[in-house]
Coordinates of C-alpha atoms and ligand atoms in Angstrom, one line a residue:
L1 CA 22.3 -14.4 11.3
R2 CA 24.4 -11.6 10.3
I3 CA 21.4 -10.2 8.2
E4 CA 19.9 -9.2 11.4
G5 CA 23.1 -7.1 12.8
D6 CA 23.0 -5.5 9.4
L7 CA 19.4 -4.7 9.9
R8 CA 20.2 -2.9 12.8
N9 CA 22.6 -0.4 11.3
A10 CA 20.6 -0.4 7.3
L11 CA 18.9 3.1 8.4
D12 CA 21.9 4.8 10.0
H13 CA 23.8 3.7 6.8
G14 CA 21.1 4.8 4.5
E15 CA 20.3 1.7 2.8
F16 CA 17.1 1.8 2.6
L17 CA 15.0 3.2 -0.3
L18 CA 11.5 3.2 -1.4
H19 CA 9.9 2.2 -4.8
Y20 CA 6.5 3.1 -6.0
Q21 CA 3.8 1.2 -8.1
P22 CA 1.8 3.7 -9.7
K23 CA -2.4 3.1 -9.3
V24 CA -4.2 3.8 -12.5
D25 CA -7.8 5.2 -12.2
L26 CA -9.7 3.1 -15.1
A27 CA -12.3 6.1 -15.6
S28 CA -10.1 8.6 -16.4
G29 CA -7.0 6.2 -17.3
R30 CA -4.6 8.3 -15.2
V31 CA -1.9 7.6 -12.4
V32 CA -4.0 8.8 -9.3
G33 CA -1.9 6.8 -6.5
S34 CA 1.4 5.6 -6.0
E35 CA 2.2 2.2 -3.1
A36 CA 5.4 2.9 -1.6
L37 CA 7.3 -0.4 -1.2
I38 CA 10.8 -0.6 1.0
R39 CA 14.0 -2.0 -0.9
W40 CA 17.4 -2.7 1.0
L41 CA 20.4 -2.0 -1.1
H42 CA 22.8 -4.4 1.0
P43 CA 26.4 -3.2 0.9
Q44 CA 27.4 -7.0 0.0
L45 CA 24.0 -9.0 -1.0
G46 CA 22.7 -5.9 -3.0
M47 CA 18.8 -5.3 -3.1
V48 CA 17.2 -7.4 -0.7
S49 CA 13.4 -7.9 -0.9
P50 CA 11.2 -6.9 2.0
A51 CA 9.8 -10.4 1.7
R52 CA 12.9 -11.3 3.1
F53 CA 13.6 -8.7 5.9
I54 CA 10.0 -7.5 7.1
G55 CA 9.5 -10.2 9.1
L56 CA 12.7 -9.7 10.6
A57 CA 12.2 -6.3 11.5
E58 CA 8.9 -7.1 13.2
E59 CA 10.0 -9.8 15.2
T60 CA 13.2 -7.6 16.6
G61 CA 11.0 -4.3 16.8
L62 CA 13.2 -2.7 13.9
I63 CA 10.2 -2.1 11.9
L64 CA 9.4 1.0 14.3
P65 CA 12.2 3.2 13.6
I66 CA 12.0 1.5 9.9
G67 CA 8.1 2.1 9.5
A68 CA 8.4 5.5 10.8
W69 CA 11.2 6.3 7.8
V70 CA 9.1 4.9 4.9
L71 CA 6.3 7.1 6.2
R72 CA 8.2 10.1 6.6
T73 CA 10.2 9.2 3.4
A74 CA 6.9 8.7 1.1
C75 CA 5.3 11.6 2.3
T76 CA 8.3 14.0 1.6
Q77 CA 8.5 12.3 -1.9
C78 CA 4.5 12.4 -2.6
R79 CA 4.7 16.3 -1.4
Q80 CA 7.7 17.4 -3.9
W81 CA 5.5 15.5 -6.6
Q82 CA 2.6 17.6 -6.0
L83 CA 4.7 20.9 -5.8
A84 CA 6.2 20.0 -9.1
G85 CA 2.6 20.1 -10.6
H86 CA 1.3 16.9 -10.0
D87 CA -1.3 18.0 -7.6
D88 CA -3.6 15.3 -7.1
I89 CA -1.1 12.6 -6.8
S90 CA -1.6 10.4 -3.3
V91 CA 1.1 8.0 -1.6
S92 CA 0.0 4.5 0.1
V93 CA 2.0 3.6 2.7
N94 CA 1.7 -0.6 4.7
L95 CA 1.3 -0.6 8.3
S96 CA 3.0 -3.7 10.3
V97 CA 1.0 -5.0 13.2
G98 CA 3.7 -3.6 15.8
Q99 CA 3.5 0.0 14.3
F100 CA -0.5 -0.3 14.5
L101 CA 0.0 -1.0 18.2
Q102 CA 2.1 1.8 18.9
K103 CA 0.8 4.3 21.4
D104 CA 1.9 7.5 19.4
L105 CA 0.8 6.1 15.7
V106 CA -1.7 8.6 15.5
S107 CA 0.2 11.9 16.6
S108 CA 3.5 10.4 15.0
I109 CA 1.2 10.5 11.7
A110 CA -0.1 13.8 12.4
D111 CA 3.2 15.2 13.0
V112 CA 4.6 13.9 9.4
L113 CA 1.9 15.5 7.3
A114 CA 2.7 18.9 9.3
D115 CA 6.0 18.5 8.6
T116 CA 6.1 17.7 5.0
G117 CA 2.8 19.5 3.8
L118 CA 1.1 16.8 2.6
P119 CA -2.4 16.9 2.6
P120 CA -3.8 14.6 4.8
A121 CA -6.0 13.8 2.2
S122 CA -3.2 12.4 -0.3
L123 CA -2.0 9.8 2.4
E124 CA -3.7 6.3 2.6
I125 CA -2.7 3.8 5.1
E126 CA -2.8 0.3 4.0
L127 CA -3.7 -2.3 6.4
T128 CA -4.3 -6.5 6.9
E129 CA -7.4 -7.9 7.9
S130 CA -5.5 -9.9 10.4
L131 CA -3.6 -6.2 12.1
M132 CA -7.2 -5.1 12.8
M133 CA -8.5 -8.4 14.0
T134 CA -5.7 -8.6 16.6
D135 CA -7.6 -6.8 19.1
V136 CA -10.7 -5.1 17.3
E137 CA -11.7 -2.6 19.7
H138 CA -8.4 -1.2 19.8
A139 CA -8.0 -1.4 16.0
I140 CA -11.7 0.4 16.1
G141 CA -10.1 3.3 18.2
I142 CA -6.9 3.6 16.0
L143 CA -8.9 3.8 12.9
A144 CA -11.0 6.5 14.0
G145 CA -8.1 8.7 15.2
M146 CA -6.5 7.9 11.8
K147 CA -10.0 9.0 9.7
K148 CA -10.1 12.4 12.2
L149 CA -6.7 13.3 10.3
G150 CA -8.5 13.0 7.2
I151 CA -6.0 10.2 5.8
R152 CA -7.6 7.3 3.8
L153 CA -7.7 3.9 4.8
S154 CA -7.7 0.7 2.9
I155 CA -7.6 -3.1 3.6
D156 CA -4.8 -4.3 1.9
D157 CA -4.7 -8.5 0.3
F158 CA -8.5 -8.3 1.0
G159 CA -10.4 -11.7 1.0
T160 CA -7.4 -13.2 2.3
G161 CA -7.7 -12.5 5.9
Y162 CA -10.0 -13.6 8.9
S163 CA -12.1 -10.6 9.2
S164 CA -15.8 -11.0 9.0
L165 CA -18.1 -8.6 7.0
A166 CA -19.7 -7.1 9.7
Y167 CA -16.6 -5.5 10.3
L168 CA -16.7 -3.5 7.2
K169 CA -19.3 -1.8 8.7
R170 CA -17.8 -0.9 12.2
F171 CA -14.1 -0.1 10.4
P172 CA -14.1 3.6 8.8
I173 CA -12.5 2.2 5.8
D174 CA -12.4 3.9 2.5
V175 CA -10.5 1.5 0.2
L176 CA -10.9 -2.1 -0.5
K177 CA -8.0 -3.8 -2.4
I178 CA -8.5 -7.2 -3.9
D179 CA -5.7 -9.3 -3.6
R180 CA -3.9 -10.3 -6.3
S181 CA -4.5 -14.4 -5.7
F182 CA -8.0 -13.6 -7.1
V183 CA -6.6 -11.4 -9.5
R184 CA -4.3 -14.2 -11.2
D185 CA -6.9 -16.4 -12.3
I186 CA -9.9 -14.5 -12.9
T187 CA -9.8 -15.1 -16.5
I188 CA -9.5 -18.8 -16.2
D189 CA -10.8 -20.0 -12.5
A190 CA -14.9 -19.9 -12.0
D191 CA -14.4 -19.2 -8.6
D192 CA -11.7 -16.7 -8.3
A193 CA -14.0 -14.6 -11.1
A194 CA -16.7 -14.8 -9.1
I195 CA -15.1 -13.5 -5.7
T196 CA -13.3 -10.8 -7.3
A197 CA -17.0 -9.7 -9.2
S198 CA -18.7 -9.8 -5.7
I199 CA -16.1 -8.0 -3.7
I200 CA -16.1 -5.1 -6.4
S201 CA -19.9 -5.5 -5.9
L202 CA -19.5 -5.7 -2.0
A203 CA -17.3 -2.1 -2.3
R204 CA -19.5 -0.2 -4.5
H205 CA -23.3 -1.2 -2.2
L206 CA -21.0 -0.1 0.6
K207 CA -19.7 3.0 -1.1
L208 CA -15.8 2.2 -0.9
R209 CA -13.2 2.5 -3.8
V210 CA -11.9 -0.8 -5.0
I211 CA -8.7 -1.5 -6.4
A212 CA -7.2 -5.1 -7.7
E213 CA -3.6 -5.6 -7.3
G214 CA -1.5 -7.8 -9.4
V215 CA -2.7 -7.1 -12.7
E216 CA -1.0 -9.0 -15.4
T217 CA -2.7 -8.8 -18.2
D218 CA -5.5 -7.1 -20.7
E219 CA -7.7 -10.0 -20.3
Q220 CA -7.6 -9.5 -16.5
L221 CA -8.1 -6.0 -16.9
D222 CA -11.1 -6.4 -19.6
Y223 CA -12.6 -8.1 -16.9
L224 CA -12.0 -5.6 -13.8
R225 CA -13.1 -2.8 -15.9
H226 CA -16.6 -4.9 -17.1
Y227 CA -17.2 -5.4 -13.6
G228 CA -16.6 -1.7 -12.4
C229 CA -13.6 -1.5 -10.4
D230 CA -12.5 1.7 -9.8
E231 CA -8.4 1.7 -9.7
I232 CA -6.0 -1.2 -11.3
Q233 CA -2.0 -1.7 -9.8
G234 CA 0.2 -4.3 -11.6
Y235 CA 2.9 -5.4 -14.1
L236 CA 0.4 -4.4 -16.8
F237 CA 1.0 -0.9 -16.3
S238 CA 4.3 -0.7 -14.5
P239 CA 6.3 -2.5 -11.8
P240 CA 7.2 -0.7 -8.3
V241 CA 10.2 1.8 -9.9
A242 CA 12.2 4.4 -8.2
A243 CA 10.9 7.7 -7.6
E244 CA 12.8 9.4 -10.5
K245 CA 11.2 6.9 -13.0
F246 CA 7.8 7.4 -10.9
E247 CA 8.0 11.2 -11.5
Q248 CA 8.6 10.3 -15.5
I249 CA 5.9 8.5 -15.3
L250 CA 3.6 11.4 -14.4
R251 CA 5.6 13.9 -16.9
E252 CA 4.8 11.7 -19.8
E253 CA 1.0 11.9 -19.4
R254 CA 0.5 15.2 -18.9
Ligands
LIG301 O1 7.4 -4.6 -3.1 P1 7.2 -6.5 -3.0 O2 7.9 -7.4 -3.4 O3 8.2 -6.8 -3.0 O4 7.0 -6.6 -1.4 C1 7.0 -7.9 -0.8 C2 6.3 -7.7 0.6 O5 6.8 -6.7 1.3 C3 4.5 -7.4 0.3 O6 3.6 -7.8 1.4 C4 4.7 -5.5 1.2 O7 3.4 -5.2 1.4 C5 5.6 -5.7 2.0 N1 6.2 -4.3 2.2 C6 7.2 -3.8 1.3 N2 7.1 -2.5 1.6 C7 7.0 -2.4 2.9 C8 6.8 -1.5 4.0 O8 7.1 -0.3 3.8 N3 6.1 -1.5 5.2 C9 5.6 -3.0 5.8 N4 5.0 -3.1 6.5 N5 5.5 -4.1 4.7 C10 6.1 -3.8 3.1
LIG302 O1 1.3 -7.5 0.3 P1 1.3 -6.1 -0.8 O2 0.3 -6.1 -1.1 O3 1.7 -4.9 0.0 O4 2.2 -6.8 -2.1 C1 2.8 -5.9 -3.3 C2 3.7 -6.9 -3.7 O5 3.0 -7.0 -5.0 C3 4.8 -6.1 -4.3 O6 6.0 -7.2 -3.9 C4 4.9 -5.9 -5.7 O7 6.2 -5.8 -6.0 C5 4.2 -7.0 -5.8 N1 3.3 -6.7 -7.2 C6 3.1 -5.9 -7.8 N2 2.6 -6.0 -9.0 C7 2.1 -7.2 -8.9 C8 2.1 -8.5 -10.7 O8 1.7 -7.4 -11.6 N3 2.3 -9.2 -10.2 C9 2.7 -9.9 -9.4 N4 3.2 -10.9 -9.1 N5 3.2 -9.0 -8.2 C10 3.4 -7.8 -8.1
LIG303 NA1 0.4 -3.5 0.0
LIG304 MN1 -1.6 -6.3 -1.2

């Protein structure tokens, strides 16, 4: 219970930070994106995983100010990398259902883009299927509003949720992100291999980009490359890292 009180003050106390995980384009071999992942540096407990506090933040409504902080911080950081010469780097931000249902979501994203100077095309929002399925008509309206801003939309953990393929037609999505539970066993489980190959094929036919998350081995990478996956993200290339370390990775590949 104490953690809830602490969570309330964590923003004011400056205890949150973002780590960034590289997304690598398989055609060029270059880092083209970064997923922003929140961390909480608790004064007594040390680094607390979002798995331990995002749910609590959602229940208490704290996800709204925390999510707003994540969006602004990630966009500010990405713009700094661009101004340092890494022009084509983009950033992805995860959205919680509470944020998605917020009335002024689209205008608040527009404000952050205007304030930070980040080109809209450099921002991607990661959404889950369940988030979009809670109210489909509402979701379609919000997604259309976000697309109008010029940002990219991706479906996170694709294949694990409850959306029907019919909605892929109605949702203006740009990217499918193959869930890491499928990627994990592609080299040993024929079903996971088939599902992964099918998602890649589906994405190509729908003219969506497709990224695989949780890539940990060369064998997984070879399989994904063979089937035409566009991008990968995972420990094989890099875990989520602090902003300074991420920029070092960008500098080293120039
Ligand atoms: O980084 P990682 O291991 O530990 O993240 C654990 C979970 O927390 C993942 O499901 C991830 O999507 C989620 N998460 C990380 N950062 C954010 C964030 O800024 N907003 C939301 N809504 N979820 C996040
Ligand atoms: O739910 P979401 O897909 O946003 O979660 C991202 C989570 O996946 C983060 O907690 C991140 O630390 C974790 N992650 C990133 N790469 C890998 C990986 O290669 N293997 C595993 N097991 N987890 C990963
Ligand atoms: Na994500
Ligand atoms: Mn995911």
